[in-house]
Amino acid sequence: MNFVLRPHLVDRSRSFPVGSVHPGFQPRIAARDVPLLAVEAVSLWFGGTVALDAVDLSVRAGEIHAVIGPNGAGKSSLINVISGLYRPDSGSIRIGEDRFARVPTRRLARLGVARTFQNLALFRGLTVFETVTTGLVDRISAGLGAQILGLPQARCEARALRERAEAVIALLDLDEYRNRLAGTLPYGVQKRVELARALAPMPRLLLLDEPMAGMTATEKQRMSDDIRAVRDATGATIVLIEHDVGVVMSLSDSVTVLDHGQRIAFGAPREIQANPAVIAAYLGATADEVAA
Ligand SMILES: Nc1ncnc2c1ncn2[C@@H]1O[C@H](COP(=O)(O)OP(=O)(O)OP(=O)(O)O)[C@@H](O)[C@H]1O
């Protein structure tokens, strides 16, 4: 992998149209029409409970794709299958050119996949900068001896990783917090730090399990802006679970709706909003409420 990072060029005030990539980052895949992720007829059972029932999903490179559905619909199970935590009972997962019956968790970083979890999981004793650099551990190739001795290769690598962390901190506007203990920051900022840590290895596929859970409306708006900025700056493909329909409709390029483990709808947010099955099954609301 060969990323070029120019943190001084990371400027969030610039707007990058879909299909372009921020000059501070060079992602591995930037082609938009190629499906980066394909979930093919995946089923997953827990005893007698079907969590995923022959679910298909296809996400093009550079898209923001939302997975929605009522409680117990299978959303987390789907993310856990894509990130290799669960082995599906049948079906396959394709990431880029590679197809798996079970995604190998140990190869996730090399496959260019990173994820966040529903619950915050930050080390309380680490600063924001240190937390972000923990996302880069898999990127260290110099041996321990070379690091201890400060050999040129190790020094060069350390500098590149530091620059990587700096670029992410700049992109997510975390500069003012960089030396603060991550666990002491307001909840919304901690979630941003978590996003920064996941982004640090420059994944081509970023899986976000309820990144806005428990947030106020203002924090959600901020997180939406951040997620969009990440996609626009890095070209990463983003799959996220979110309950707030308003957020999903304004943030996503495409949406999958699950109910009782089945995919009941897939399409652009506007189509989803008007889909009677979605309104009935997931939202339990009127079309007007969905559109609100
Ligand atoms: N580890 C597990 N063991 C047993 N059953 C499970 C497990 N994980 C999920 N399930 C079951 O699988 C189904 C799908 O659960 P999942 O957590 O994927 O749904 P979800 O859409 O993410 O729900 P929520 O919005 O409440 O987080 C549910 O019936 C759930 O009870």
Coordinates of C-alpha atoms and ligand atoms in Angstrom, one line a residue:
M1 CA 0.0 0.0 0.0
N2 CA 1.3 3.4 -0.9
F3 CA -0.5 6.3 0.6
V4 CA 0.7 9.8 0.2
L5 CA -0.2 12.1 3.0
R6 CA 0.1 15.8 2.9
P7 CA -1.6 16.9 6.1
H8 CA -1.0 20.6 5.4
L9 CA -3.3 20.2 2.4
V10 CA -6.2 18.9 4.4
D11 CA -8.7 21.7 4.3
R12 CA -12.2 20.9 5.2
S13 CA -13.5 24.2 4.0
R14 CA -13.0 22.9 0.4
S15 CA -15.8 21.0 -1.0
F16 CA -14.9 17.9 -3.1
P17 CA -17.5 16.6 -5.5
V18 CA -18.5 12.9 -5.5
G19 CA -15.9 11.0 -7.4
S20 CA -13.0 13.2 -6.5
V21 CA -10.4 12.6 -3.8
H22 CA -8.9 15.1 -1.3
P23 CA -5.3 15.9 -2.3
G24 CA -4.2 15.1 1.3
F25 CA -5.1 11.5 0.9
Q26 CA -4.6 8.9 -1.8
P27 CA -7.0 6.0 -1.2
R28 CA -6.4 2.6 -2.9
I29 CA -9.6 2.6 -4.9
A30 CA -11.3 5.7 -6.2
A31 CA -13.4 4.2 -9.0
R32 CA -17.0 4.9 -8.2
D33 CA -18.9 2.5 -10.4
V34 CA -17.2 -0.7 -9.2
P35 CA -18.9 -2.5 -6.3
L36 CA -16.4 -2.5 -3.5
L37 CA -18.5 -4.6 -1.3
A38 CA -20.9 -7.4 -2.2
V39 CA -22.8 -9.5 0.3
E40 CA -24.2 -12.5 -1.6
A41 CA -27.1 -14.6 -0.3
V42 CA -25.7 -14.5 3.3
S43 CA -27.7 -16.4 5.9
L44 CA -26.8 -16.5 9.6
W45 CA -28.6 -18.4 12.3
F46 CA -28.4 -18.3 16.1
G47 CA -29.9 -21.6 17.2
G48 CA -33.5 -21.5 15.9
T49 CA -33.3 -17.7 15.2
V50 CA -32.6 -16.4 11.8
A51 CA -30.5 -13.2 12.0
L52 CA -29.9 -12.9 8.3
D53 CA -31.9 -14.7 5.7
A54 CA -30.2 -14.9 2.2
V55 CA -29.3 -11.2 2.4
D56 CA -27.8 -9.5 -0.7
L57 CA -26.0 -6.1 -0.6
S58 CA -23.9 -4.3 -3.1
V59 CA -22.1 -1.0 -2.4
R60 CA -20.2 0.9 -5.0
A61 CA -16.8 2.3 -4.2
G62 CA -17.1 5.7 -2.6
E63 CA -20.7 5.4 -1.6
I64 CA -22.2 6.1 1.8
H65 CA -24.6 3.2 2.4
A66 CA -27.0 3.0 5.3
V67 CA -28.5 -0.1 6.8
I68 CA -31.7 0.5 8.6
G69 CA -34.4 -1.7 10.2
P70 CA -36.2 -2.2 13.5
N71 CA -34.6 -3.7 16.5
G72 CA -33.5 -7.3 15.9
A73 CA -33.7 -6.8 12.1
G74 CA -30.1 -8.1 11.6
K75 CA -28.2 -4.9 11.1
S76 CA -25.4 -5.6 13.6
S77 CA -25.2 -9.2 12.4
L78 CA -24.7 -7.9 8.9
I79 CA -21.8 -5.6 9.9
N80 CA -20.3 -8.4 12.1
V81 CA -20.4 -10.8 9.1
I82 CA -18.8 -8.2 6.8
S83 CA -16.0 -7.6 9.3
G84 CA -15.5 -11.3 10.0
L85 CA -16.7 -11.4 13.6
Y86 CA -19.4 -13.9 12.5
R87 CA -19.1 -16.7 10.0
P88 CA -22.3 -16.9 7.9
D89 CA -24.0 -20.3 7.6
S90 CA -24.2 -19.8 3.8
G91 CA -23.4 -17.2 1.2
S92 CA -20.3 -15.2 0.6
I93 CA -18.8 -11.7 1.0
R94 CA -16.7 -10.0 -1.6
I95 CA -14.4 -7.1 -0.7
G96 CA -12.8 -5.7 -3.8
E97 CA -11.6 -8.7 -5.8
D98 CA -11.5 -11.1 -2.8
R99 CA -14.5 -13.4 -2.1
F100 CA -14.8 -15.1 1.3
A101 CA -17.1 -17.6 3.1
R102 CA -15.8 -15.9 6.2
V103 CA -13.9 -12.7 6.1
P104 CA -10.6 -13.3 7.9
T105 CA -10.4 -10.8 10.8
R106 CA -6.6 -11.0 10.9
R107 CA -6.4 -9.8 7.3
L108 CA -9.0 -7.0 7.8
A109 CA -6.3 -4.2 7.9
R110 CA -4.6 -5.6 4.8
L111 CA -8.0 -5.8 3.0
G112 CA -8.5 -2.2 3.8
V113 CA -11.4 -2.6 6.2
A114 CA -11.9 -0.8 9.5
R115 CA -14.9 -0.6 11.8
T116 CA -16.3 1.1 14.8
F117 CA -18.5 -0.5 17.4
Q118 CA -21.9 0.5 18.8
N119 CA -20.5 1.2 22.3
L120 CA -17.5 3.6 22.8
A121 CA -14.3 1.7 23.3
L122 CA -11.6 4.2 24.0
F123 CA -8.6 3.6 26.3
R124 CA -9.1 6.1 29.1
G125 CA -5.4 6.6 29.7
L126 CA -4.5 7.7 26.1
T127 CA -4.5 11.1 24.6
V128 CA -6.4 11.8 21.4
F129 CA -3.2 11.7 19.4
E130 CA -2.1 8.4 21.0
T131 CA -5.6 6.9 20.4
V132 CA -5.5 7.8 16.7
T133 CA -2.0 6.2 16.4
T134 CA -3.3 2.9 17.9
G135 CA -5.3 2.6 14.7
L136 CA -2.0 2.4 12.9
V137 CA -0.4 -0.5 14.8
D138 CA -1.1 -2.9 11.9
R139 CA 0.8 -0.6 9.6
I140 CA 4.2 -0.9 11.4
S141 CA 6.4 -3.2 9.4
A142 CA 9.8 -2.4 10.9
G143 CA 10.9 -5.0 13.5
L144 CA 11.0 -4.2 17.2
G145 CA 14.8 -4.2 17.1
A146 CA 14.9 -1.6 14.3
Q147 CA 12.4 0.5 16.2
I148 CA 14.4 0.4 19.5
L149 CA 17.6 1.1 17.6
G150 CA 16.0 3.9 15.7
L151 CA 17.2 2.5 12.4
P152 CA 16.5 4.7 9.3
Q153 CA 13.6 2.4 8.0
A154 CA 11.9 2.5 11.4
R155 CA 12.4 6.3 11.7
C156 CA 11.0 6.9 8.3
E157 CA 8.1 4.7 9.0
A158 CA 7.4 6.4 12.3
R159 CA 7.4 9.8 10.6
A160 CA 5.0 8.6 7.9
L161 CA 2.6 7.2 10.5
R162 CA 2.8 10.4 12.5
E163 CA 1.9 12.4 9.4
R164 CA -1.0 10.0 8.8
A165 CA -2.3 10.6 12.3
E166 CA -1.9 14.3 11.9
A167 CA -3.8 14.3 8.6
V168 CA -6.7 12.5 10.2
I169 CA -6.7 14.8 13.2
A170 CA -6.8 17.8 10.9
L171 CA -9.6 16.3 8.8
L172 CA -11.8 15.7 11.8
D173 CA -10.9 18.9 13.4
L174 CA -9.5 17.4 16.5
D175 CA -6.4 19.6 16.8
E176 CA -7.6 21.4 20.0
Y177 CA -8.0 18.0 21.7
R178 CA -4.9 16.2 20.5
N179 CA -3.2 16.2 24.0
R180 CA -6.3 15.7 26.0
L181 CA -7.2 12.3 27.5
A182 CA -9.7 10.9 25.0
G183 CA -11.9 9.3 27.7
T184 CA -12.5 12.7 29.4
L185 CA -13.9 14.5 26.4
P186 CA -17.6 15.2 25.6
Y187 CA -19.4 12.2 24.2
G188 CA -19.7 13.6 20.6
V189 CA -16.0 14.4 20.5
Q190 CA -15.2 10.9 21.8
K191 CA -17.2 9.4 18.9
R192 CA -15.2 11.6 16.5
V193 CA -12.0 10.3 18.1
E194 CA -13.2 6.8 17.5
L195 CA -13.9 7.6 13.9
A196 CA -10.4 9.1 13.6
R197 CA -8.8 6.0 15.0
A198 CA -10.8 3.8 12.5
L199 CA -9.8 6.2 9.6
A200 CA -6.1 6.3 10.5
P201 CA -5.1 3.2 8.5
M202 CA -6.9 4.8 5.5
P203 CA -9.4 2.0 5.0
R204 CA -11.1 1.6 1.6
L205 CA -14.2 0.2 3.5
L206 CA -15.3 1.8 6.8
L207 CA -18.0 0.1 8.8
L208 CA -19.8 2.3 11.4
D209 CA -22.1 0.5 13.8
E210 CA -24.5 3.3 15.0
P211 CA -22.0 6.1 15.0
M212 CA -24.7 8.5 16.2
A213 CA -26.3 6.4 18.9
G214 CA -27.0 8.5 22.0
M215 CA -26.2 11.8 20.4
T216 CA -28.0 15.1 20.5
A217 CA -29.4 16.6 17.3
T218 CA -26.4 18.9 17.1
E219 CA -23.9 16.1 17.6
K220 CA -25.6 14.1 15.0
Q221 CA -25.4 16.9 12.5
R222 CA -21.7 17.2 13.3
M223 CA -21.1 13.5 12.9
S224 CA -23.0 13.5 9.6
D225 CA -20.8 16.3 8.3
D226 CA -17.7 14.4 9.5
I227 CA -18.7 11.2 7.8
R228 CA -19.4 13.1 4.5
A229 CA -16.0 14.9 4.9
V230 CA -14.3 11.5 5.4
R231 CA -15.8 10.1 2.3
D232 CA -15.1 13.2 0.2
A233 CA -11.5 13.5 1.4
T234 CA -10.5 9.9 1.2
G235 CA -12.8 8.2 -1.3
A236 CA -13.6 5.5 1.3
T237 CA -16.7 3.5 1.0
I238 CA -18.8 3.8 4.1
V239 CA -21.5 1.4 5.4
L240 CA -23.3 2.6 8.5
I241 CA -26.1 1.5 10.8
E242 CA -28.3 4.4 11.9
H243 CA -31.8 4.6 13.4
D244 CA -32.5 8.2 12.8
V245 CA -34.3 8.2 9.4
G246 CA -33.8 11.9 8.9
V247 CA -30.1 11.5 9.2
V248 CA -30.1 8.5 6.9
M249 CA -32.1 10.2 4.2
S250 CA -29.8 13.3 4.1
L251 CA -26.5 11.5 4.5
S252 CA -26.7 8.3 2.4
D253 CA -26.3 7.6 -1.3
S254 CA -28.2 4.3 -0.9
V255 CA -30.0 2.4 1.7
T256 CA -30.7 -1.2 2.6
V257 CA -33.7 -2.0 4.8
L258 CA -33.7 -5.2 6.9
D259 CA -36.7 -6.7 8.7
H260 CA -36.6 -10.1 10.5
G261 CA -33.3 -10.8 8.8
Q262 CA -34.6 -10.2 5.3
R263 CA -33.8 -7.5 3.0
I264 CA -37.1 -5.8 2.3
A265 CA -35.9 -2.8 0.3
F266 CA -32.8 -1.4 -1.3
G267 CA -32.4 1.8 -3.2
A268 CA -31.9 5.6 -3.1
P269 CA -33.1 7.3 0.0
R270 CA -36.0 8.9 -1.9
E271 CA -37.2 5.5 -3.1
I272 CA -36.9 4.0 0.4
Q273 CA -38.9 6.8 1.9
A274 CA -41.8 6.1 -0.5
N275 CA -41.7 2.3 -0.1
P276 CA -44.9 1.1 1.6
A277 CA -43.2 -2.1 2.9
V278 CA -40.6 0.0 4.6
I279 CA -43.1 2.3 6.1
A280 CA -45.1 -0.6 7.4
A281 CA -42.3 -2.8 8.6
Y282 CA -39.6 -0.5 9.9
L283 CA -41.0 2.8 10.6
G284 CA -44.4 1.9 11.8
A285 CA -45.2 5.4 10.7
T286 CA -47.2 7.2 8.0
A287 CA -45.5 8.3 4.8
D288 CA -45.7 11.9 6.0
E289 CA -43.8 11.1 9.2
V290 CA -41.1 9.3 7.1
A291 CA -40.7 12.3 4.8
A292 CA -40.4 14.6 7.8
Ligands
LIG1 N1 -24.9 -13.4 19.7 C1 -26.2 -13.7 19.5 N2 -26.7 -14.8 20.0 C2 -28.0 -15.1 19.8 N3 -28.8 -14.4 19.1 C3 -28.4 -13.3 18.5 C4 -27.0 -12.9 18.7 N4 -26.8 -11.7 18.0 C5 -28.0 -11.4 17.5 N5 -28.9 -12.3 17.8 C6 -30.3 -12.4 17.3 O1 -30.2 -12.2 15.9 C7 -31.3 -11.3 15.5 C8 -30.6 -10.1 14.8 O2 -30.0 -9.3 15.8 P1 -29.1 -8.0 15.5 O3 -28.4 -7.6 16.7 O4 -28.2 -8.3 14.3 O5 -30.2 -7.0 15.1 P2 -30.1 -5.4 15.0 O6 -30.9 -5.0 13.8 O7 -28.7 -5.0 15.0 O8 -30.9 -4.9 16.3 P3 -30.7 -3.6 17.2 O9 -31.2 -2.4 16.4 O10 -31.6 -3.9 18.4 O11 -29.2 -3.5 17.5 C9 -32.1 -10.9 16.7 O12 -33.2 -11.8 16.8 C10 -31.1 -11.2 17.9 O13 -31.8 -11.5 19.0

